mmCIF file with all atom_site columns, N, CA and C in Angstrom:
data_model
loop_
_atom_site.group_PDB
_atom_site.id
_atom_site.type_symbol
_atom_site.label_atom_id
_atom_site.label_alt_id
_atom_site.label_comp_id
_atom_site.label_asym_id
_atom_site.label_entity_id
_atom_site.label_seq_id
_atom_site.pdbx_PDB_ins_code
_atom_site.Cartn_x
_atom_site.Cartn_y
_atom_site.Cartn_z
_atom_site.occupancy
_atom_site.B_iso_or_equiv
_atom_site.pdbx_formal_charge
_atom_site.auth_seq_id
_atom_site.auth_comp_id
_atom_site.auth_asym_id
_atom_site.auth_atom_id
_atom_site.pdbx_PDB_model_num
ATOM 1   N N  . VAL A 1 1  ? -2.457  7.575   -7.986  1.00 93.00 ? 152 VAL A N  1
ATOM 2   C CA . VAL A 1 1  ? -3.001  6.008   -7.786  1.00 93.00 ? 152 VAL A CA 1
ATOM 3   C C  . VAL A 1 1  ? -2.435  5.604   -6.373  1.00 93.00 ? 152 VAL A C  1
ATOM 4   N N  . PHE A 1 2  ? -1.581  5.940   -6.138  1.00 94.00 ? 153 PHE A N  1
ATOM 5   C CA . PHE A 1 2  ? -0.773  5.717   -4.867  1.00 94.00 ? 153 PHE A CA 1
ATOM 6   C C  . PHE A 1 2  ? -1.887  6.022   -3.654  1.00 94.00 ? 153 PHE A C  1
ATOM 7   N N  . ALA A 1 3  ? -2.297  6.946   -3.647  1.00 94.00 ? 154 ALA A N  1
ATOM 8   C CA . ALA A 1 3  ? -3.320  7.702   -2.806  1.00 94.00 ? 154 ALA A CA 1
ATOM 9   C C  . ALA A 1 3  ? -4.459  6.650   -2.456  1.00 94.00 ? 154 ALA A C  1
ATOM 10  N N  . THR A 1 4  ? -5.087  6.100   -3.728  1.00 95.00 ? 155 THR A N  1
ATOM 11  C CA . THR A 1 4  ? -6.226  5.429   -3.684  1.00 95.00 ? 155 THR A CA 1
ATOM 12  C C  . THR A 1 4  ? -6.061  3.888   -3.434  1.00 95.00 ? 155 THR A C  1
ATOM 13  N N  . THR A 1 5  ? -4.811  3.463   -3.613  1.00 93.00 ? 156 THR A N  1
ATOM 14  C CA . THR A 1 5  ? -4.704  2.027   -3.242  1.00 93.00 ? 156 THR A CA 1
ATOM 15  C C  . THR A 1 5  ? -3.437  1.684   -2.270  1.00 93.00 ? 156 THR A C  1
ATOM 16  N N  . ALA A 1 6  ? -3.047  2.593   -1.710  1.00 92.00 ? 157 ALA A N  1
ATOM 17  C CA . ALA A 1 6  ? -2.150  2.476   -0.235  1.00 92.00 ? 157 ALA A CA 1
ATOM 18  C C  . ALA A 1 6  ? -2.481  1.370   0.465   1.00 92.00 ? 157 ALA A C  1
ATOM 19  N N  . VAL A 1 7  ? -3.774  1.804   1.166   1.00 93.00 ? 158 VAL A N  1
ATOM 20  C CA . VAL A 1 7  ? -4.330  0.887   2.025   1.00 93.00 ? 158 VAL A CA 1
ATOM 21  C C  . VAL A 1 7  ? -5.661  0.066   1.828   1.00 93.00 ? 158 VAL A C  1
ATOM 22  N N  . SER A 1 8  ? -6.247  0.676   0.474   1.00 94.00 ? 159 SER A N  1
ATOM 23  C CA . SER A 1 8  ? -7.520  -0.002  0.221   1.00 94.00 ? 159 SER A CA 1
ATOM 24  C C  . SER A 1 8  ? -7.323  -1.506  -0.398  1.00 94.00 ? 159 SER A C  1
ATOM 25  N N  . ILE A 1 9  ? -6.322  -1.888  -1.005  1.00 93.00 ? 160 ILE A N  1
ATOM 26  C CA . ILE A 1 9  ? -6.538  -3.348  -1.501  1.00 93.00 ? 160 ILE A CA 1
ATOM 27  C C  . ILE A 1 9  ? -6.190  -4.125  -0.144  1.00 93.00 ? 160 ILE A C  1
ATOM 28  N N  . PRO A 1 10 ? -5.491  -4.048  0.805   1.00 94.00 ? 161 PRO A N  1
ATOM 29  C CA . PRO A 1 10 ? -5.461  -4.650  1.906   1.00 94.00 ? 161 PRO A CA 1
ATOM 30  C C  . PRO A 1 10 ? -7.101  -4.468  2.641   1.00 94.00 ? 161 PRO A C  1
ATOM 31  N N  . MET A 1 11 ? -7.475  -3.718  2.652   1.00 94.00 ? 162 MET A N  1
ATOM 32  C CA . MET A 1 11 ? -8.528  -3.318  3.362   1.00 94.00 ? 162 MET A CA 1
ATOM 33  C C  . MET A 1 11 ? -9.710  -4.161  2.909   1.00 94.00 ? 162 MET A C  1
ATOM 34  N N  . LEU A 1 12 ? -9.820  -4.261  1.322   1.00 94.00 ? 163 LEU A N  1
ATOM 35  C CA . LEU A 1 12 ? -10.857 -4.959  0.750   1.00 94.00 ? 163 LEU A CA 1
ATOM 36  C C  . LEU A 1 12 ? -10.529 -6.576  0.998   1.00 94.00 ? 163 LEU A C  1
ATOM 37  N N  . LEU A 1 13 ? -9.385  -7.009  1.049   1.00 93.00 ? 164 LEU A N  1
ATOM 38  C CA . LEU A 1 13 ? -9.148  -8.186  1.412   1.00 93.00 ? 164 LEU A CA 1
ATOM 39  C C  . LEU A 1 13 ? -9.516  -8.619  2.824   1.00 93.00 ? 164 LEU A C  1
ATOM 40  N N  . ASP A 1 14 ? -9.359  -7.784  3.819   1.00 94.00 ? 165 ASP A N  1
ATOM 41  C CA . ASP A 1 14 ? -9.593  -8.171  5.336   1.00 94.00 ? 165 ASP A CA 1
ATOM 42  C C  . ASP A 1 14 ? -11.155 -7.990  5.727   1.00 94.00 ? 165 ASP A C  1
ATOM 43  N N  . ARG A 1 15 ? -11.608 -7.011  4.870   1.00 91.00 ? 166 ARG A N  1
ATOM 44  C CA . ARG A 1 15 ? -12.866 -6.711  5.438   1.00 91.00 ? 166 ARG A CA 1
ATOM 45  C C  . ARG A 1 15 ? -14.187 -7.088  4.441   1.00 91.00 ? 166 ARG A C  1
ATOM 46  N N  . GLU A 1 16 ? -14.936 -8.103  4.720   1.00 89.00 ? 167 GLU A N  1
ATOM 47  C CA . GLU A 1 16 ? -15.526 -8.580  3.771   1.00 89.00 ? 167 GLU A CA 1
ATOM 48  C C  . GLU A 1 16 ? -16.993 -7.680  3.124   1.00 89.00 ? 167 GLU A C  1
ATOM 49  N N  . LYS A 1 17 ? -17.345 -6.796  4.149   1.00 92.00 ? 168 LYS A N  1
ATOM 50  C CA . LYS A 1 17 ? -18.482 -5.780  3.761   1.00 92.00 ? 168 LYS A CA 1
ATOM 51  C C  . LYS A 1 17 ? -18.066 -4.643  3.285   1.00 92.00 ? 168 LYS A C  1
ATOM 52  N N  . MET A 1 18 ? -16.837 -4.254  2.816   1.00 92.00 ? 169 MET A N  1
ATOM 53  C CA . MET A 1 18 ? -16.342 -2.843  2.432   1.00 92.00 ? 169 MET A CA 1
ATOM 54  C C  . MET A 1 18 ? -16.489 -2.714  1.078   1.00 92.00 ? 169 MET A C  1
ATOM 55  N N  . ASP A 1 19 ? -16.923 -1.521  0.476   1.00 95.00 ? 170 ASP A N  1
ATOM 56  C CA . ASP A 1 19 ? -16.832 -1.497  -0.844  1.00 95.00 ? 170 ASP A CA 1
ATOM 57  C C  . ASP A 1 19 ? -15.708 -0.715  -1.313  1.00 95.00 ? 170 ASP A C  1
ATOM 58  N N  . ALA A 1 20 ? -15.245 -0.666  -2.566  1.00 95.00 ? 171 ALA A N  1
ATOM 59  C CA . ALA A 1 20 ? -14.101 -0.164  -3.203  1.00 95.00 ? 171 ALA A CA 1
ATOM 60  C C  . ALA A 1 20 ? -14.122 1.240   -2.888  1.00 95.00 ? 171 ALA A C  1
ATOM 61  N N  . LEU A 1 21 ? -15.217 2.269   -2.989  1.00 96.00 ? 172 LEU A N  1
ATOM 62  C CA . LEU A 1 21 ? -15.174 3.669   -2.790  1.00 96.00 ? 172 LEU A CA 1
ATOM 63  C C  . LEU A 1 21 ? -14.840 3.818   -1.426  1.00 96.00 ? 172 LEU A C  1
ATOM 64  N N  . THR A 1 22 ? -15.414 3.463   -0.518  1.00 95.00 ? 173 THR A N  1
ATOM 65  C CA . THR A 1 22 ? -15.097 3.971   0.913   1.00 95.00 ? 173 THR A CA 1
ATOM 66  C C  . THR A 1 22 ? -13.747 3.469   1.078   1.00 95.00 ? 173 THR A C  1
ATOM 67  N N  . ALA A 1 23 ? -13.203 2.313   0.587   1.00 95.00 ? 174 ALA A N  1
ATOM 68  C CA . ALA A 1 23 ? -11.865 1.728   0.806   1.00 95.00 ? 174 ALA A CA 1
ATOM 69  C C  . ALA A 1 23 ? -10.838 2.796   0.444   1.00 95.00 ? 174 ALA A C  1
ATOM 70  N N  . MET A 1 24 ? -11.292 3.344   -0.694  1.00 96.00 ? 175 MET A N  1
ATOM 71  C CA . MET A 1 24 ? -10.416 4.405   -1.645  1.00 96.00 ? 175 MET A CA 1
ATOM 72  C C  . MET A 1 24 ? -10.427 5.711   -0.721  1.00 96.00 ? 175 MET A C  1
ATOM 73  N N  . ILE A 1 25 ? -11.496 6.179   -0.108  1.00 96.00 ? 176 ILE A N  1
ATOM 74  C CA . ILE A 1 25 ? -11.456 7.091   0.496   1.00 96.00 ? 176 ILE A CA 1
ATOM 75  C C  . ILE A 1 25 ? -10.687 6.951   1.869   1.00 96.00 ? 176 ILE A C  1
ATOM 76  N N  . VAL A 1 26 ? -10.841 5.994   2.552   1.00 95.00 ? 177 VAL A N  1
ATOM 77  C CA . VAL A 1 26 ? -9.980  5.745   3.628   1.00 95.00 ? 177 VAL A CA 1
ATOM 78  C C  . VAL A 1 26 ? -8.766  5.768   3.301   1.00 95.00 ? 177 VAL A C  1
ATOM 79  N N  . SER A 1 27 ? -8.154  5.270   2.304   1.00 95.00 ? 178 SER A N  1
ATOM 80  C CA . SER A 1 27 ? -6.785  5.092   1.837   1.00 95.00 ? 178 SER A CA 1
ATOM 81  C C  . SER A 1 27 ? -6.287  6.602   1.678   1.00 95.00 ? 178 SER A C  1
ATOM 82  N N  . VAL A 1 28 ? -7.286  7.489   1.027   1.00 96.00 ? 179 VAL A N  1
ATOM 83  C CA . VAL A 1 28 ? -6.355  9.083   0.530   1.00 96.00 ? 179 VAL A CA 1
ATOM 84  C C  . VAL A 1 28 ? -6.579  9.608   2.052   1.00 96.00 ? 179 VAL A C  1
ATOM 85  N N  . ASN A 1 29 ? -7.687  9.354   3.088   1.00 95.00 ? 180 ASN A N  1
ATOM 86  C CA . ASN A 1 29 ? -7.519  10.055  4.300   1.00 95.00 ? 180 ASN A CA 1
ATOM 87  C C  . ASN A 1 29 ? -6.149  9.352   5.010   1.00 95.00 ? 180 ASN A C  1
ATOM 88  N N  . ALA A 1 30 ? -5.922  8.343   5.154   1.00 94.00 ? 181 ALA A N  1
ATOM 89  C CA . ALA A 1 30 ? -4.844  7.751   5.395   1.00 94.00 ? 181 ALA A CA 1
ATOM 90  C C  . ALA A 1 30 ? -3.586  8.533   4.933   1.00 94.00 ? 181 ALA A C  1
ATOM 91  N N  . LEU A 1 31 ? -3.294  8.541   3.743   1.00 95.00 ? 182 LEU A N  1
ATOM 92  C CA . LEU A 1 31 ? -2.296  9.163   3.222   1.00 95.00 ? 182 LEU A CA 1
ATOM 93  C C  . LEU A 1 31 ? -2.230  10.747  3.731   1.00 95.00 ? 182 LEU A C  1
ATOM 94  N N  . ARG A 1 32 ? -3.542  11.569  3.811   1.00 95.00 ? 183 ARG A N  1
ATOM 95  C CA . ARG A 1 32 ? -3.352  12.678  4.139   1.00 95.00 ? 183 ARG A CA 1
ATOM 96  C C  . ARG A 1 32 ? -3.030  13.066  5.528   1.00 95.00 ? 183 ARG A C  1
ATOM 97  N N  . LYS A 1 33 ? -3.371  11.928  6.672   1.00 95.00 ? 184 LYS A N  1
ATOM 98  C CA . LYS A 1 33 ? -2.830  12.062  8.238   1.00 95.00 ? 184 LYS A CA 1
ATOM 99  C C  . LYS A 1 33 ? -1.487  11.391  8.352   1.00 95.00 ? 184 LYS A C  1
ATOM 100 N N  . ASN A 1 34 ? -0.919  10.722  7.577   1.00 94.00 ? 185 ASN A N  1
ATOM 101 C CA . ASN A 1 34 ? 0.557   10.210  7.551   1.00 94.00 ? 185 ASN A CA 1
ATOM 102 C C  . ASN A 1 34 ? 1.176   10.596  6.347   1.00 94.00 ? 185 ASN A C  1
ATOM 103 N N  . PHE A 1 35 ? 1.322   11.499  6.233   1.00 96.00 ? 186 PHE A N  1
ATOM 104 C CA . PHE A 1 35 ? 1.926   11.894  4.526   1.00 96.00 ? 186 PHE A CA 1
ATOM 105 C C  . PHE A 1 35 ? 3.352   11.518  4.477   1.00 96.00 ? 186 PHE A C  1
ATOM 106 N N  . ARG A 1 36 ? 4.241   11.988  5.227   1.00 96.00 ? 187 ARG A N  1
ATOM 107 C CA . ARG A 1 36 ? 5.863   11.763  5.248   1.00 96.00 ? 187 ARG A CA 1
ATOM 108 C C  . ARG A 1 36 ? 5.914   10.214  5.288   1.00 96.00 ? 187 ARG A C  1
ATOM 109 N N  . PRO A 1 37 ? 5.413   9.548   6.057   1.00 94.00 ? 188 PRO A N  1
ATOM 110 C CA . PRO A 1 37 ? 5.799   7.851   5.964   1.00 94.00 ? 188 PRO A CA 1
ATOM 111 C C  . PRO A 1 37 ? 5.290   7.519   4.924   1.00 94.00 ? 188 PRO A C  1
ATOM 112 N N  . MET A 1 38 ? 4.028   7.436   4.416   1.00 95.00 ? 189 MET A N  1
ATOM 113 C CA . MET A 1 38 ? 3.314   7.214   3.081   1.00 95.00 ? 189 MET A CA 1
ATOM 114 C C  . MET A 1 38 ? 4.147   7.670   1.964   1.00 95.00 ? 189 MET A C  1
ATOM 115 N N  . MET A 1 39 ? 4.682   8.509   1.736   1.00 96.00 ? 190 MET A N  1
ATOM 116 C CA . MET A 1 39 ? 5.486   9.142   0.528   1.00 96.00 ? 190 MET A CA 1
ATOM 117 C C  . MET A 1 39 ? 6.827   8.456   0.830   1.00 96.00 ? 190 MET A C  1
ATOM 118 N N  . LEU A 1 40 ? 7.522   8.093   1.983   1.00 96.00 ? 191 LEU A N  1
ATOM 119 C CA . LEU A 1 40 ? 8.769   7.474   2.070   1.00 96.00 ? 191 LEU A CA 1
ATOM 120 C C  . LEU A 1 40 ? 8.116   5.799   1.556   1.00 96.00 ? 191 LEU A C  1
ATOM 121 N N  . TRP A 1 41 ? 7.069   5.292   2.216   1.00 95.00 ? 192 TRP A N  1
ATOM 122 C CA . TRP A 1 41 ? 6.582   4.028   1.337   1.00 95.00 ? 192 TRP A CA 1
ATOM 123 C C  . TRP A 1 41 ? 6.441   4.206   -0.021  1.00 95.00 ? 192 TRP A C  1
ATOM 124 N N  . ALA A 1 42 ? 6.002   5.165   -0.742  1.00 96.00 ? 193 ALA A N  1
ATOM 125 C CA . ALA A 1 42 ? 5.956   5.158   -2.098  1.00 96.00 ? 193 ALA A CA 1
ATOM 126 C C  . ALA A 1 42 ? 7.387   5.246   -2.995  1.00 96.00 ? 193 ALA A C  1
ATOM 127 N N  . LEU A 1 43 ? 8.147   5.823   -2.263  1.00 96.00 ? 194 LEU A N  1
ATOM 128 C CA . LEU A 1 43 ? 9.507   5.811   -2.640  1.00 96.00 ? 194 LEU A CA 1
ATOM 129 C C  . LEU A 1 43 ? 10.026  4.372   -2.432  1.00 96.00 ? 194 LEU A C  1
ATOM 130 N N  . ILE A 1 44 ? 9.906   3.760   -1.399  1.00 95.00 ? 195 ILE A N  1
ATOM 131 C CA . ILE A 1 44 ? 10.492  2.172   -1.235  1.00 95.00 ? 195 ILE A CA 1
ATOM 132 C C  . ILE A 1 44 ? 9.873   1.533   -2.293  1.00 95.00 ? 195 ILE A C  1
ATOM 133 N N  . ILE A 1 45 ? 8.548   1.653   -2.502  1.00 95.00 ? 196 ILE A N  1
ATOM 134 C CA . ILE A 1 45 ? 7.876   0.877   -3.688  1.00 95.00 ? 196 ILE A CA 1
ATOM 135 C C  . ILE A 1 45 ? 8.350   1.119   -5.090  1.00 95.00 ? 196 ILE A C  1
ATOM 136 N N  . VAL A 1 46 ? 8.948   2.259   -5.531  1.00 95.00 ? 197 VAL A N  1
ATOM 137 C CA . VAL A 1 46 ? 9.442   2.803   -6.815  1.00 95.00 ? 197 VAL A CA 1
ATOM 138 C C  . VAL A 1 46 ? 10.680  2.130   -6.709  1.00 95.00 ? 197 VAL A C  1
ATOM 139 N N  . VAL A 1 47 ? 11.414  2.168   -5.641  1.00 95.00 ? 198 VAL A N  1
ATOM 140 C CA . VAL A 1 47 ? 13.129  1.683   -5.971  1.00 95.00 ? 198 VAL A CA 1
ATOM 141 C C  . VAL A 1 47 ? 12.723  0.141   -6.201  1.00 95.00 ? 198 VAL A C  1
ATOM 142 N N  . LEU A 1 48 ? 11.988  -0.613  -5.182  1.00 93.00 ? 199 LEU A N  1
ATOM 143 C CA . LEU A 1 48 ? 12.152  -2.005  -5.662  1.00 93.00 ? 199 LEU A CA 1
ATOM 144 C C  . LEU A 1 48 ? 11.505  -2.434  -6.608  1.00 93.00 ? 199 LEU A C  1
ATOM 145 N N  . MET A 1 49 ? 10.494  -1.727  -7.204  1.00 94.00 ? 200 MET A N  1
ATOM 146 C CA . MET A 1 49 ? 9.951   -2.328  -8.560  1.00 94.00 ? 200 MET A CA 1
ATOM 147 C C  . MET A 1 49 ? 11.139  -1.754  -9.492  1.00 94.00 ? 200 MET A C  1
ATOM 148 N N  . GLY A 1 50 ? 11.667  -0.726  -9.547  1.00 93.00 ? 201 GLY A N  1
ATOM 149 C CA . GLY A 1 50 ? 13.001  -0.521  -10.354 1.00 93.00 ? 201 GLY A CA 1
ATOM 150 C C  . GLY A 1 50 ? 13.964  -1.553  -10.516 1.00 93.00 ? 201 GLY A C  1
ATOM 151 N N  . ALA A 1 51 ? 14.436  -1.808  -9.355  1.00 92.00 ? 202 ALA A N  1
ATOM 152 C CA . ALA A 1 51 ? 15.170  -2.812  -8.946  1.00 92.00 ? 202 ALA A CA 1
ATOM 153 C C  . ALA A 1 51 ? 15.015  -4.190  -9.735  1.00 92.00 ? 202 ALA A C  1
ATOM 154 N N  . GLY A 1 52 ? 13.746  -4.533  -9.655  1.00 90.00 ? 203 GLY A N  1
ATOM 155 C CA . GLY A 1 52 ? 13.114  -5.733  -9.878  1.00 90.00 ? 203 GLY A CA 1
ATOM 156 C C  . GLY A 1 52 ? 13.028  -5.414  -11.758 1.00 90.00 ? 203 GLY A C  1
ATOM 157 N N  . PHE A 1 53 ? 12.718  -4.109  -12.045 1.00 91.00 ? 204 PHE A N  1
ATOM 158 C CA . PHE A 1 53 ? 12.813  -4.248  -13.690 1.00 91.00 ? 204 PHE A CA 1
ATOM 159 C C  . PHE A 1 53 ? 14.106  -4.558  -14.192 1.00 91.00 ? 204 PHE A C  1
ATOM 160 N N  . LEU A 1 54 ? 15.241  -3.766  -13.450 1.00 91.00 ? 205 LEU A N  1
ATOM 161 C CA . LEU A 1 54 ? 16.504  -3.909  -14.024 1.00 91.00 ? 205 LEU A CA 1
ATOM 162 C C  . LEU A 1 54 ? 17.122  -5.183  -13.697 1.00 91.00 ? 205 LEU A C  1
ATOM 163 N N  . ALA A 1 55 ? 16.607  -6.075  -12.900 1.00 84.00 ? 206 ALA A N  1
ATOM 164 C CA . ALA A 1 55 ? 17.031  -7.511  -12.919 1.00 84.00 ? 206 ALA A CA 1
ATOM 165 C C  . ALA A 1 55 ? 16.272  -8.318  -13.685 1.00 84.00 ? 206 ALA A C  1
ATOM 166 N N  . TRP A 1 56 ? 16.032  -7.932  -14.897 1.00 85.00 ? 207 TRP A N  1
ATOM 167 C CA . TRP A 1 56 ? 15.223  -8.515  -16.072 1.00 85.00 ? 207 TRP A CA 1
ATOM 168 C C  . TRP A 1 56 ? 13.813  -9.063  -15.631 1.00 85.00 ? 207 TRP A C  1
ATOM 169 N N  . PHE A 1 57 ? 13.106  -8.350  -14.864 1.00 86.00 ? 208 PHE A N  1
ATOM 170 C CA . PHE A 1 57 ? 11.942  -9.025  -14.386 1.00 86.00 ? 208 PHE A CA 1
ATOM 171 C C  . PHE A 1 57 ? 11.787  -9.989  -13.255 1.00 86.00 ? 208 PHE A C  1
ATOM 172 N N  . ALA A 1 58 ? 13.157  -10.681 -13.049 1.00 88.00 ? 209 ALA A N  1
ATOM 173 C CA . ALA A 1 58 ? 13.102  -11.760 -12.177 1.00 88.00 ? 209 ALA A CA 1
ATOM 174 C C  . ALA A 1 58 ? 13.269  -11.111 -10.397 1.00 88.00 ? 209 ALA A C  1
ATOM 175 N N  . GLY A 1 59 ? 13.671  -10.049 -10.582 1.00 88.00 ? 210 GLY A N  1
ATOM 176 C CA . GLY A 1 59 ? 13.540  -9.352  -9.140  1.00 88.00 ? 210 GLY A CA 1
ATOM 177 C C  . GLY A 1 59 ? 12.294  -9.267  -8.865  1.00 88.00 ? 210 GLY A C  1
ATOM 178 N N  . LEU A 1 60 ? 11.298  -8.878  -9.562  1.00 91.00 ? 211 LEU A N  1
ATOM 179 C CA . LEU A 1 60 ? 9.814   -8.783  -9.279  1.00 91.00 ? 211 LEU A CA 1
ATOM 180 C C  . LEU A 1 60 ? 9.368   -10.097 -8.209  1.00 91.00 ? 211 LEU A C  1
ATOM 181 N N  . SER A 1 61 ? 9.797   -11.413 -8.640  1.00 92.00 ? 212 SER A N  1
ATOM 182 C CA . SER A 1 61 ? 9.530   -12.096 -7.883  1.00 92.00 ? 212 SER A CA 1
ATOM 183 C C  . SER A 1 61 ? 9.738   -12.164 -6.143  1.00 92.00 ? 212 SER A C  1
ATOM 184 N N  . VAL A 1 62 ? 10.613  -11.269 -5.932  1.00 90.00 ? 213 VAL A N  1
ATOM 185 C CA . VAL A 1 62 ? 10.889  -10.894 -4.880  1.00 90.00 ? 213 VAL A CA 1
ATOM 186 C C  . VAL A 1 62 ? 10.414  -9.501  -4.377  1.00 90.00 ? 213 VAL A C  1
ATOM 187 N N  . ALA A 1 63 ? 10.584  -8.426  -4.957  1.00 92.00 ? 214 ALA A N  1
ATOM 188 C CA . ALA A 1 63 ? 9.928   -7.307  -4.972  1.00 92.00 ? 214 ALA A CA 1
ATOM 189 C C  . ALA A 1 63 ? 8.224   -7.138  -4.721  1.00 92.00 ? 214 ALA A C  1
ATOM 190 N N  . ALA A 1 64 ? 7.477   -8.140  -5.495  1.00 93.00 ? 215 ALA A N  1
ATOM 191 C CA . ALA A 1 64 ? 6.181   -8.046  -5.125  1.00 93.00 ? 215 ALA A CA 1
ATOM 192 C C  . ALA A 1 64 ? 5.724   -8.779  -3.990  1.00 93.00 ? 215 ALA A C  1
ATOM 193 N N  . PRO A 1 65 ? 6.190   -9.686  -3.299  1.00 95.00 ? 216 PRO A N  1
ATOM 194 C CA . PRO A 1 65 ? 5.594   -10.278 -2.352  1.00 95.00 ? 216 PRO A CA 1
ATOM 195 C C  . PRO A 1 65 ? 6.428   -9.367  -1.174  1.00 95.00 ? 216 PRO A C  1
ATOM 196 N N  . VAL A 1 66 ? 7.204   -8.528  -1.072  1.00 94.00 ? 217 VAL A N  1
ATOM 197 C CA . VAL A 1 66 ? 7.751   -7.574  -0.153  1.00 94.00 ? 217 VAL A CA 1
ATOM 198 C C  . VAL A 1 66 ? 7.127   -6.310  -0.062  1.00 94.00 ? 217 VAL A C  1
ATOM 199 N N  . ILE A 1 67 ? 6.475   -5.964  -1.019  1.00 94.00 ? 218 ILE A N  1
ATOM 200 C CA . ILE A 1 67 ? 5.567   -4.674  -1.117  1.00 94.00 ? 218 ILE A CA 1
ATOM 201 C C  . ILE A 1 67 ? 4.375   -5.056  -0.511  1.00 94.00 ? 218 ILE A C  1
ATOM 202 N N  . GLY A 1 68 ? 3.703   -6.306  -1.018  1.00 93.00 ? 219 GLY A N  1
ATOM 203 C CA . GLY A 1 68 ? 2.503   -7.006  -0.606  1.00 93.00 ? 219 GLY A CA 1
ATOM 204 C C  . GLY A 1 68 ? 2.488   -7.100  1.027   1.00 93.00 ? 219 GLY A C  1
ATOM 205 N N  . HIS A 1 69 ? 3.570   -7.551  1.477   1.00 95.00 ? 220 HIS A N  1
ATOM 206 C CA . HIS A 1 69 ? 3.654   -7.901  2.795   1.00 95.00 ? 220 HIS A CA 1
ATOM 207 C C  . HIS A 1 69 ? 3.860   -6.301  3.620   1.00 95.00 ? 220 HIS A C  1
ATOM 208 N N  . GLY A 1 70 ? 4.414   -5.309  3.184   1.00 92.00 ? 221 GLY A N  1
ATOM 209 C CA . GLY A 1 70 ? 4.692   -4.226  3.673   1.00 92.00 ? 221 GLY A CA 1
ATOM 210 C C  . GLY A 1 70 ? 3.290   -3.292  3.609   1.00 92.00 ? 221 GLY A C  1
ATOM 211 N N  . ALA A 1 71 ? 2.441   -3.542  2.454   1.00 93.00 ? 222 ALA A N  1
ATOM 212 C CA . ALA A 1 71 ? 1.290   -3.088  2.387   1.00 93.00 ? 222 ALA A CA 1
ATOM 213 C C  . ALA A 1 71 ? 0.127   -3.338  3.385   1.00 93.00 ? 222 ALA A C  1
ATOM 214 N N  . TRP A 1 72 ? 0.342   -4.784  3.626   1.00 94.00 ? 223 TRP A N  1
ATOM 215 C CA . TRP A 1 72 ? -0.494  -5.431  4.697   1.00 94.00 ? 223 TRP A CA 1
ATOM 216 C C  . TRP A 1 72 ? -0.249  -4.588  6.120   1.00 94.00 ? 223 TRP A C  1
ATOM 217 N N  . HIS A 1 73 ? 0.950   -4.540  6.686   1.00 93.00 ? 224 HIS A N  1
ATOM 218 C CA . HIS A 1 73 ? 1.481   -4.001  7.666   1.00 93.00 ? 224 HIS A CA 1
ATOM 219 C C  . HIS A 1 73 ? 1.176   -2.582  8.105   1.00 93.00 ? 224 HIS A C  1
ATOM 220 N N  . ALA A 1 74 ? 1.414   -1.847  6.833   1.00 91.00 ? 225 ALA A N  1
ATOM 221 C CA . ALA A 1 74 ? 0.888   -0.516  6.855   1.00 91.00 ? 225 ALA A CA 1
ATOM 222 C C  . ALA A 1 74 ? -0.607  -0.424  7.000   1.00 91.00 ? 225 ALA A C  1
ATOM 223 N N  . TYR A 1 75 ? -1.362  -1.108  6.497   1.00 93.00 ? 226 TYR A N  1
ATOM 224 C CA . TYR A 1 75 ? -2.715  -1.085  6.518   1.00 93.00 ? 226 TYR A CA 1
ATOM 225 C C  . TYR A 1 75 ? -3.347  -1.369  7.897   1.00 93.00 ? 226 TYR A C  1
ATOM 226 N N  . ARG A 1 76 ? -2.515  -2.318  8.509   1.00 93.00 ? 227 ARG A N  1
ATOM 227 C CA . ARG A 1 76 ? -2.892  -2.823  9.962   1.00 93.00 ? 227 ARG A CA 1
ATOM 228 C C  . ARG A 1 76 ? -2.427  -1.770  11.014  1.00 93.00 ? 227 ARG A C  1
ATOM 229 N N  . GLU A 1 77 ? -1.410  -0.706  10.686  1.00 92.00 ? 228 GLU A N  1
ATOM 230 C CA . GLU A 1 77 ? -0.751  0.081   11.394  1.00 92.00 ? 228 GLU A CA 1
ATOM 231 C C  . GLU A 1 77 ? -1.811  1.252   11.346  1.00 92.00 ? 228 GLU A C  1
ATOM 232 N N  . VAL A 1 78 ? -2.159  1.678   10.195  1.00 91.00 ? 229 VAL A N  1
ATOM 233 C CA . VAL A 1 78 ? -2.658  2.903   9.911   1.00 91.00 ? 229 VAL A CA 1
ATOM 234 C C  . VAL A 1 78 ? -4.239  2.814   10.217  1.00 91.00 ? 229 VAL A C  1
ATOM 235 N N  . VAL A 1 79 ? -5.018  1.788   9.824   1.00 90.00 ? 230 VAL A N  1
ATOM 236 C CA . VAL A 1 79 ? -6.366  1.871   9.778   1.00 90.00 ? 230 VAL A CA 1
ATOM 237 C C  . VAL A 1 79 ? -6.680  0.817   11.133  1.00 90.00 ? 230 VAL A C  1
ATOM 238 N N  . ARG A 1 80 ? -7.395  1.454   12.003  1.00 80.00 ? 231 ARG A N  1
ATOM 239 C CA . ARG A 1 80 ? -7.536  0.554   12.838  1.00 80.00 ? 231 ARG A CA 1
ATOM 240 C C  . ARG A 1 80 ? -9.154  0.053   13.020  1.00 80.00 ? 231 ARG A C  1
#
């Protein structure tokens, strides 16, 4: 799931004429070319979401925007 959505969701929001399948393929290729940083990003997402769940879901109000902001910047850096 992470491989297909890492940069595809921000890409779909940014580019009007992008279809979902192409965005998923770009996301998988971005993961393949930047494997270690993307795996670190996946670990950060797991930790932030886990902390949000442990804080009785109130932490998700902080974790979700941080993850979304980070995903946007990851997309802007990885996909030119």
